[in-house]
PDB file of C-alpha atoms in Angstrom:
ATOM      1  CA  GLN P   1     -24.203 -70.134  18.035  1.00 76.00           C
ATOM      2  CA  SER P   2     -25.604 -73.682  17.815  1.00 89.00           C
ATOM      3  CA  ALA P   3     -27.258 -75.211  14.770  1.00 93.00           C
ATOM      4  CA  LEU P   4     -31.040 -75.099  14.648  1.00 97.00           C
ATOM      5  CA  THR P   5     -32.769 -78.431  15.279  1.00 98.00           C
ATOM      6  CA  GLN P   6     -34.680 -80.156  12.483  1.00 98.00           C
ATOM      7  CA  PRO P   7     -36.016 -83.721  12.253  1.00 98.00           C
ATOM      8  CA  ALA P   8     -33.707 -85.913  10.205  1.00 98.00           C
ATOM      9  CA  SER P   9     -36.511 -87.124   8.003  1.00 98.00           C
ATOM     10  CA  VAL P  10     -40.163 -86.563   7.183  1.00 98.00           C
ATOM     11  CA  SER P  11     -42.274 -88.588   4.781  1.00 97.00           C
ATOM     12  CA  GLY P  12     -45.687 -88.422   3.239  1.00 97.00           C
ATOM     13  CA  SER P  13     -47.835 -89.777   0.440  1.00 97.00           C
ATOM     14  CA  PRO P  14     -48.608 -87.840  -2.728  1.00 97.00           C
ATOM     15  CA  GLY P  15     -51.322 -85.267  -2.115  1.00 97.00           C
ATOM     16  CA  GLN P  16     -50.776 -85.154   1.634  1.00 97.00           C
ATOM     17  CA  SER P  17     -49.457 -82.198   3.626  1.00 97.00           C
ATOM     18  CA  ILE P  18     -46.301 -82.427   5.690  1.00 98.00           C
ATOM     19  CA  SER P  19     -44.588 -80.014   8.048  1.00 98.00           C
ATOM     20  CA  ILE P  20     -40.934 -79.673   8.939  1.00 98.00           C
ATOM     21  CA  SER P  21     -40.056 -78.057  12.242  1.00 98.00           C
ATOM     22  CA  CYS P  22     -37.022 -75.920  12.970  1.00 98.00           C
ATOM     23  CA  THR P  23     -36.303 -75.221  16.620  1.00 98.00           C
ATOM     24  CA  GLY P  24     -33.913 -72.554  17.760  1.00 97.00           C
ATOM     25  CA  THR P  25     -33.571 -70.328  20.796  1.00 96.00           C
ATOM     26  CA  SER P  26     -34.607 -66.926  22.002  1.00 94.00           C
ATOM     27  CA  SER P  27     -31.355 -65.636  20.484  1.00 95.00           C
ATOM     28  CA  ASP P  28     -32.243 -66.560  16.926  1.00 96.00           C
ATOM     29  CA  VAL P  29     -35.621 -67.930  15.777  1.00 97.00           C
ATOM     30  CA  GLY P  30     -37.454 -66.536  18.780  1.00 96.00           C
ATOM     31  CA  SER P  31     -36.091 -63.014  18.451  1.00 96.00           C
ATOM     32  CA  TYR P  32     -36.451 -62.292  14.762  1.00 96.00           C
ATOM     33  CA  ASN P  33     -38.998 -62.895  12.015  1.00 97.00           C
ATOM     34  CA  LEU P  34     -36.086 -63.734   9.766  1.00 97.00           C
ATOM     35  CA  VAL P  35     -36.297 -67.464   9.088  1.00 98.00           C
ATOM     36  CA  SER P  36     -35.696 -68.810   5.588  1.00 98.00           C
ATOM     37  CA  TRP P  37     -36.027 -72.280   4.073  1.00 98.00           C
ATOM     38  CA  TYR P  38     -33.955 -73.906   1.311  1.00 98.00           C
ATOM     39  CA  GLN P  39     -34.626 -76.927  -0.875  1.00 98.00           C
ATOM     40  CA  GLN P  40     -31.648 -78.926  -2.114  1.00 98.00           C
ATOM     41  CA  TYR P  41     -31.598 -81.855  -4.501  1.00 98.00           C
ATOM     42  CA  PRO P  42     -28.584 -84.210  -4.337  1.00 96.00           C
ATOM     43  CA  GLY P  43     -25.558 -82.607  -5.924  1.00 96.00           C
ATOM     44  CA  LYS P  44     -27.418 -79.378  -6.627  1.00 98.00           C
ATOM     45  CA  VAL P  45     -27.346 -75.821  -5.350  1.00 98.00           C
ATOM     46  CA  PRO P  46     -29.783 -74.897  -2.549  1.00 98.00           C
ATOM     47  CA  LYS P  47     -32.815 -72.893  -3.623  1.00 98.00           C
ATOM     48  CA  VAL P  48     -34.717 -70.513  -1.353  1.00 98.00           C
ATOM     49  CA  MET P  49     -38.360 -71.485  -0.867  1.00 98.00           C
ATOM     50  CA  ILE P  50     -39.397 -69.156   1.976  1.00 98.00           C
ATOM     51  CA  TYR P  51     -37.808 -66.050   3.482  1.00 98.00           C
ATOM     52  CA  GLU P  52     -38.685 -63.826   6.433  1.00 97.00           C
ATOM     53  CA  VAL P  53     -40.800 -66.644   7.941  1.00 97.00           C
ATOM     54  CA  SER P  54     -43.597 -66.731   5.385  1.00 98.00           C
ATOM     55  CA  LYS P  55     -42.696 -64.860   2.208  1.00 98.00           C
ATOM     56  CA  ARG P  56     -42.386 -66.778  -1.050  1.00 98.00           C
ATOM     57  CA  PRO P  57     -39.938 -65.653  -3.726  1.00 96.00           C
ATOM     58  CA  SER P  58     -41.306 -65.229  -7.209  1.00 96.00           C
ATOM     59  CA  GLY P  59     -41.673 -68.579  -8.958  1.00 96.00           C
ATOM     60  CA  VAL P  60     -41.986 -70.732  -5.832  1.00 98.00           C
ATOM     61  CA  SER P  61     -45.155 -72.804  -5.694  1.00 97.00           C
ATOM     62  CA  ASN P  62     -47.835 -71.675  -3.255  1.00 96.00           C
ATOM     63  CA  ARG P  63     -47.868 -75.260  -1.965  1.00 98.00           C
ATOM     64  CA  PHE P  64     -44.943 -74.133   0.205  1.00 98.00           C
ATOM     65  CA  SER P  65     -45.742 -72.026   3.241  1.00 98.00           C
ATOM     66  CA  GLY P  66     -43.938 -70.959   6.389  1.00 98.00           C
ATOM     67  CA  SER P  67     -44.878 -69.999   9.903  1.00 98.00           C
ATOM     68  CA  LYS P  68     -43.340 -69.400  13.321  1.00 98.00           C
ATOM     69  CA  SER P  69     -44.381 -69.737  16.929  1.00 97.00           C
ATOM     70  CA  GLY P  70     -41.982 -68.850  19.695  1.00 97.00           C
ATOM     71  CA  ASN P  71     -38.615 -70.486  19.100  1.00 97.00           C
ATOM     72  CA  THR P  72     -39.924 -72.882  16.439  1.00 98.00           C
ATOM     73  CA  ALA P  73     -40.457 -72.226  12.754  1.00 98.00           C
ATOM     74  CA  SER P  74     -42.197 -74.578  10.356  1.00 98.00           C
ATOM     75  CA  LEU P  75     -42.283 -75.260   6.638  1.00 98.00           C
ATOM     76  CA  THR P  76     -45.459 -76.856   5.316  1.00 98.00           C
ATOM     77  CA  ILE P  77     -45.685 -78.534   1.938  1.00 98.00           C
ATOM     78  CA  SER P  78     -49.261 -79.053   0.797  1.00 98.00           C
ATOM     79  CA  GLY P  79     -50.358 -81.416  -1.961  1.00 97.00           C
ATOM     80  CA  LEU P  80     -47.077 -83.309  -1.738  1.00 98.00           C
ATOM     81  CA  GLN P  81     -45.604 -84.244  -5.104  1.00 97.00           C
ATOM     82  CA  ALA P  82     -42.793 -86.571  -6.160  1.00 97.00           C
ATOM     83  CA  GLU P  83     -40.682 -83.563  -7.162  1.00 97.00           C
ATOM     84  CA  ASP P  84     -40.755 -82.333  -3.547  1.00 98.00           C
ATOM     85  CA  GLU P  85     -38.480 -85.185  -2.489  1.00 98.00           C
ATOM     86  CA  ALA P  86     -35.299 -83.364  -1.441  1.00 98.00           C
ATOM     87  CA  ASP P  87     -33.384 -82.062   1.553  1.00 98.00           C
ATOM     88  CA  TYR P  88     -34.722 -78.970   3.286  1.00 98.00           C
ATOM     89  CA  TYR P  89     -32.747 -76.576   5.483  1.00 98.00           C
ATOM     90  CA  CYS P  90     -33.981 -73.810   7.706  1.00 98.00           C
ATOM     91  CA  CYS P  91     -31.870 -70.755   8.420  1.00 98.00           C
ATOM     92  CA  SER P  92     -32.326 -67.995  10.958  1.00 98.00           C
ATOM     93  CA  TYR P  93     -30.839 -64.587  11.562  1.00 97.00           C
ATOM     94  CA  ALA P  94     -28.944 -64.822  14.849  1.00 96.00           C
ATOM     95  CA  GLY P  95     -28.086 -61.202  15.556  1.00 93.00           C
ATOM     96  CA  SER P  96     -24.991 -59.162  14.707  1.00 92.00           C
ATOM     97  CA  ARG P  97     -25.551 -59.812  11.035  1.00 93.00           C
ATOM     98  CA  THR P  98     -24.943 -63.569  11.410  1.00 95.00           C
ATOM     99  CA  LEU P  99     -26.925 -66.563  10.170  1.00 97.00           C
ATOM    100  CA  VAL P 100     -27.334 -70.090  11.496  1.00 97.00           C
ATOM    101  CA  PHE P 101     -28.616 -73.147   9.613  1.00 98.00           C
ATOM    102  CA  GLY P 102     -30.519 -76.177  10.750  1.00 98.00           C
ATOM    103  CA  GLY P 103     -29.123 -79.665  10.292  1.00 97.00           C
ATOM    104  CA  GLY P 104     -31.448 -80.448   7.393  1.00 98.00           C
ATOM    105  CA  THR P 105     -34.465 -82.689   6.841  1.00 98.00           C
ATOM    106  CA  LYS P 106     -34.799 -85.335   4.153  1.00 98.00           C
ATOM    107  CA  VAL P 107     -38.296 -85.373   2.710  1.00 98.00           C
ATOM    108  CA  THR P 108     -39.413 -88.672   1.206  1.00 98.00           C
ATOM    109  CA  VAL P 109     -42.512 -89.035  -0.943  1.00 97.00           C
ATOM    110  CA  LEU P 110     -43.889 -92.528  -0.378  1.00 95.00           C
TER     111      LEU P 110
ATOM    112  CA  GLN H   1     -29.934 -61.771 -13.657  1.00 92.00           C
ATOM    113  CA  VAL H   2     -27.233 -61.866 -11.001  1.00 96.00           C
ATOM    114  CA  GLN H   3     -24.745 -64.705 -11.250  1.00 98.00           C
ATOM    115  CA  LEU H   4     -22.038 -65.746  -8.805  1.00 98.00           C
ATOM    116  CA  GLN H   5     -19.070 -67.986  -9.582  1.00 98.00           C
ATOM    117  CA  GLU H   6     -16.560 -69.424  -7.132  1.00 98.00           C
ATOM    118  CA  SER H   7     -12.964 -70.015  -8.143  1.00 98.00           C
ATOM    119  CA  GLY H   8      -9.865 -71.340  -6.438  1.00 96.00           C
ATOM    120  CA  PRO H   9      -7.786 -74.471  -5.819  1.00 96.00           C
ATOM    121  CA  GLY H  10      -9.664 -77.721  -5.413  1.00 96.00           C
ATOM    122  CA  LEU H  11      -6.950 -79.277  -3.259  1.00 98.00           C
ATOM    123  CA  VAL H  12      -5.288 -77.767  -0.206  1.00 98.00           C
ATOM    124  CA  LYS H  13      -2.743 -79.392   2.079  1.00 98.00           C
ATOM    125  CA  PRO H  14      -3.407 -79.715   5.818  1.00 97.00           C
ATOM    126  CA  SER H  15      -2.241 -76.725   7.878  1.00 97.00           C
ATOM    127  CA  GLU H  16      -2.212 -74.493   4.789  1.00 98.00           C
ATOM    128  CA  THR H  17      -4.625 -71.719   3.790  1.00 98.00           C
ATOM    129  CA  LEU H  18      -7.726 -72.169   1.666  1.00 98.00           C
ATOM    130  CA  SER H  19      -8.385 -69.221  -0.644  1.00 98.00           C
ATOM    131  CA  LEU H  20     -11.481 -68.752  -2.789  1.00 98.00           C
ATOM    132  CA  THR H  21     -12.869 -65.885  -4.825  1.00 98.00           C
ATOM    133  CA  CYS H  22     -16.458 -65.217  -5.847  1.00 98.00           C
ATOM    134  CA  THR H  23     -17.028 -63.181  -8.996  1.00 98.00           C
ATOM    135  CA  VAL H  24     -20.373 -61.409  -9.268  1.00 98.00           C
ATOM    136  CA  SER H  25     -21.851 -60.654 -12.691  1.00 97.00           C
ATOM    137  CA  GLY H  26     -25.131 -59.132 -13.794  1.00 96.00           C
ATOM    138  CA  GLY H  27     -25.131 -56.633 -10.950  1.00 95.00           C
ATOM    139  CA  SER H  28     -22.861 -54.480  -8.845  1.00 96.00           C
ATOM    140  CA  ILE H  29     -21.403 -55.673  -5.583  1.00 97.00           C
ATOM    141  CA  ILE H  30     -21.676 -52.050  -4.454  1.00 96.00           C
ATOM    142  CA  SER H  31     -25.151 -52.052  -2.978  1.00 94.00           C
ATOM    143  CA  THR H  32     -26.644 -50.938   0.298  1.00 95.00           C
ATOM    144  CA  THR H  33     -29.180 -53.767   0.024  1.00 95.00           C
ATOM    145  CA  TYR H  34     -26.969 -56.824   0.121  1.00 96.00           C
ATOM    146  CA  ASP H  35     -24.289 -58.616   2.064  1.00 96.00           C
ATOM    147  CA  TRP H  36     -22.175 -61.173   0.200  1.00 97.00           C
ATOM    148  CA  GLY H  37     -21.736 -64.467   1.973  1.00 98.00           C
ATOM    149  CA  TRP H  38     -19.863 -67.753   2.100  1.00 98.00           C
ATOM    150  CA  ILE H  39     -21.489 -71.073   3.025  1.00 98.00           C
ATOM    151  CA  ARG H  40     -20.000 -74.557   3.063  1.00 98.00           C
ATOM    152  CA  GLN H  41     -21.294 -78.114   3.015  1.00 98.00           C
ATOM    153  CA  PRO H  42     -19.094 -81.106   3.917  1.00 98.00           C
ATOM    154  CA  PRO H  43     -19.818 -84.195   1.824  1.00 97.00           C
ATOM    155  CA  GLY H  44     -23.065 -85.794   2.939  1.00 96.00           C
ATOM    156  CA  LYS H  45     -23.652 -83.169   5.641  1.00 97.00           C
ATOM    157  CA  GLY H  46     -25.583 -79.969   6.170  1.00 97.00           C
ATOM    158  CA  LEU H  47     -25.005 -76.323   5.350  1.00 98.00           C
ATOM    159  CA  GLU H  48     -22.847 -74.061   7.506  1.00 98.00           C
ATOM    160  CA  TRP H  49     -22.772 -70.288   7.208  1.00 98.00           C
ATOM    161  CA  ILE H  50     -19.159 -69.082   7.286  1.00 98.00           C
ATOM    162  CA  GLY H  51     -19.515 -65.316   7.098  1.00 97.00           C
ATOM    163  CA  SER H  52     -20.265 -62.347   4.897  1.00 97.00           C
ATOM    164  CA  VAL H  53     -18.992 -58.982   3.742  1.00 97.00           C
ATOM    165  CA  TYR H  54     -20.634 -55.650   2.932  1.00 97.00           C
ATOM    166  CA  TYR H  55     -19.348 -53.608   0.007  1.00 97.00           C
ATOM    167  CA  SER H  56     -17.710 -51.184   2.440  1.00 96.00           C
ATOM    168  CA  GLY H  57     -15.500 -54.006   3.655  1.00 95.00           C
ATOM    169  CA  ARG H  58     -17.284 -54.601   6.951  1.00 96.00           C
ATOM    170  CA  THR H  59     -17.339 -58.305   7.713  1.00 96.00           C
ATOM    171  CA  TYR H  60     -19.447 -60.688   9.790  1.00 96.00           C
ATOM    172  CA  HIS H  61     -18.397 -64.143  10.907  1.00 94.00           C
ATOM    173  CA  ASN H  62     -19.621 -67.440  12.291  1.00 95.00           C
ATOM    174  CA  PRO H  63     -18.179 -67.354  15.829  1.00 93.00           C
ATOM    175  CA  SER H  64     -17.000 -70.959  15.550  1.00 92.00           C
ATOM    176  CA  LEU H  65     -14.740 -70.107  12.587  1.00 92.00           C
ATOM    177  CA  LYS H  66     -13.958 -66.473  13.239  1.00 84.00           C
ATOM    178  CA  SER H  67     -10.353 -66.969  14.340  1.00 91.00           C
ATOM    179  CA  ARG H  68      -9.447 -68.688  11.054  1.00 96.00           C
ATOM    180  CA  VAL H  69     -11.574 -66.762   8.559  1.00 97.00           C
ATOM    181  CA  THR H  70     -10.852 -63.612   6.593  1.00 97.00           C
ATOM    182  CA  ILE H  71     -13.418 -62.280   4.142  1.00 98.00           C
ATOM    183  CA  SER H  72     -12.650 -59.331   1.892  1.00 97.00           C
ATOM    184  CA  VAL H  73     -14.184 -57.439  -1.016  1.00 98.00           C
ATOM    185  CA  ASP H  74     -12.696 -55.937  -4.182  1.00 97.00           C
ATOM    186  CA  THR H  75     -15.287 -53.586  -5.619  1.00 96.00           C
ATOM    187  CA  SER H  76     -13.097 -52.753  -8.628  1.00 97.00           C
ATOM    188  CA  LYS H  77     -13.303 -56.374  -9.738  1.00 97.00           C
ATOM    189  CA  ASN H  78     -16.839 -57.028  -8.441  1.00 97.00           C
ATOM    190  CA  GLN H  79     -15.417 -59.871  -6.347  1.00 98.00           C
ATOM    191  CA  PHE H  80     -15.265 -60.990  -2.758  1.00 98.00           C
ATOM    192  CA  SER H  81     -12.948 -63.545  -1.233  1.00 98.00           C
ATOM    193  CA  LEU H  82     -12.569 -66.093   1.536  1.00 98.00           C
ATOM    194  CA  ARG H  83      -9.411 -67.170   3.310  1.00 98.00           C
ATOM    195  CA  LEU H  84      -9.480 -70.014   5.830  1.00 98.00           C
ATOM    196  CA  THR H  85      -6.243 -70.712   7.635  1.00 97.00           C
ATOM    197  CA  SER H  86      -4.818 -73.849   9.260  1.00 97.00           C
ATOM    198  CA  VAL H  87      -7.127 -76.186   7.390  1.00 97.00           C
ATOM    199  CA  THR H  88      -7.723 -79.807   8.338  1.00 97.00           C
ATOM    200  CA  ALA H  89      -9.659 -82.658   6.747  1.00 97.00           C
ATOM    201  CA  ALA H  90     -12.752 -81.341   8.535  1.00 97.00           C
ATOM    202  CA  ASP H  91     -12.658 -78.321   6.239  1.00 98.00           C
ATOM    203  CA  THR H  92     -13.216 -80.503   3.165  1.00 98.00           C
ATOM    204  CA  ALA H  93     -16.496 -79.269   1.722  1.00 98.00           C
ATOM    205  CA  VAL H  94     -18.329 -77.712  -1.167  1.00 98.00           C
ATOM    206  CA  TYR H  95     -17.953 -73.969  -0.698  1.00 98.00           C
ATOM    207  CA  TYR H  96     -20.712 -71.701  -1.976  1.00 98.00           C
ATOM    208  CA  CYS H  97     -20.862 -67.950  -2.308  1.00 98.00           C
ATOM    209  CA  ALA H  98     -24.253 -66.245  -2.195  1.00 98.00           C
ATOM    210  CA  ARG H  99     -26.025 -62.905  -2.087  1.00 98.00           C
ATOM    211  CA  GLU H 100     -27.758 -61.968   1.174  1.00 96.00           C
ATOM    212  CA  PRO H 101     -30.595 -59.441   0.890  1.00 94.00           C
ATOM    213  CA  GLY H 102     -30.634 -57.471   4.102  1.00 89.00           C
ATOM    214  CA  GLY H 103     -28.160 -59.930   5.520  1.00 87.00           C
ATOM    215  CA  ASP H 104     -30.935 -62.307   6.570  1.00 91.00           C
ATOM    216  CA  TRP H 105     -31.498 -64.771   3.705  1.00 96.00           C
ATOM    217  CA  LEU H 106     -29.759 -66.029   0.582  1.00 97.00           C
ATOM    218  CA  ASP H 107     -31.308 -65.515  -2.824  1.00 96.00           C
ATOM    219  CA  TYR H 108     -28.643 -66.103  -5.467  1.00 97.00           C
ATOM    220  CA  TRP H 109     -25.995 -68.805  -5.044  1.00 98.00           C
ATOM    221  CA  GLY H 110     -22.902 -69.807  -6.951  1.00 98.00           C
ATOM    222  CA  GLN H 111     -22.590 -73.323  -8.305  1.00 98.00           C
ATOM    223  CA  GLY H 112     -20.256 -74.296  -5.486  1.00 98.00           C
ATOM    224  CA  THR H 113     -16.701 -75.561  -5.578  1.00 98.00           C
ATOM    225  CA  LEU H 114     -15.380 -78.669  -3.866  1.00 98.00           C
ATOM    226  CA  VAL H 115     -12.273 -78.082  -1.811  1.00 98.00           C
ATOM    227  CA  THR H 116     -10.500 -81.167  -0.519  1.00 98.00           C
ATOM    228  CA  VAL H 117      -7.949 -80.950   2.268  1.00 98.00           C
ATOM    229  CA  SER H 118      -5.409 -83.694   1.813  1.00 97.00           C
ATOM    230  CA  SER H 119      -1.680 -84.186   1.608  1.00 94.00           C
TER     231      SER H 119
END
């Protein structure tokens, strides 16, 4: 079970859209529509933004959306705002009731 | 509103056993809908899923830690616990407990507790 691959950093200007990729294998991302995304501010608890590839929990802005193609999932943030600057982690079901995280992506708002 | 709270020693000596407990309030740990999981985050690094437990006591583990990890549940106290044996400095991390709907994502998290491994 290897960690999912995410870019170390992604940046964008306010109002722009950015996407964060999360690449796994046919044993995790590619086999299940069970990818979730978490936002984490420094020193704070992670917060789920997307679950089961594209579902948004109640209270999460519709500027956040998720998708998946093959072994790669993506989180898109539209209308980027200063408050979106944080670390983002993807997570996938990996079979046998186990989960695997990505290495995390730091989003910077220019 | 479900709340989770980790508790346990903040300092553990190398080669000893790390023990943490997660107390669940605002809801019962006896549920067919949820697993109850442990996640850790070394300082300045990413998240790592450690494992989870179902209310029946069935457990699931990260293969890379399985030989050192024991996760258990005490339904009478609405708690679940983590034991990690033979710790080293690499096990220094913030340890979180969380609820896992369907065992495939994490919706409610504890505040996290920093455990430092040092002599």
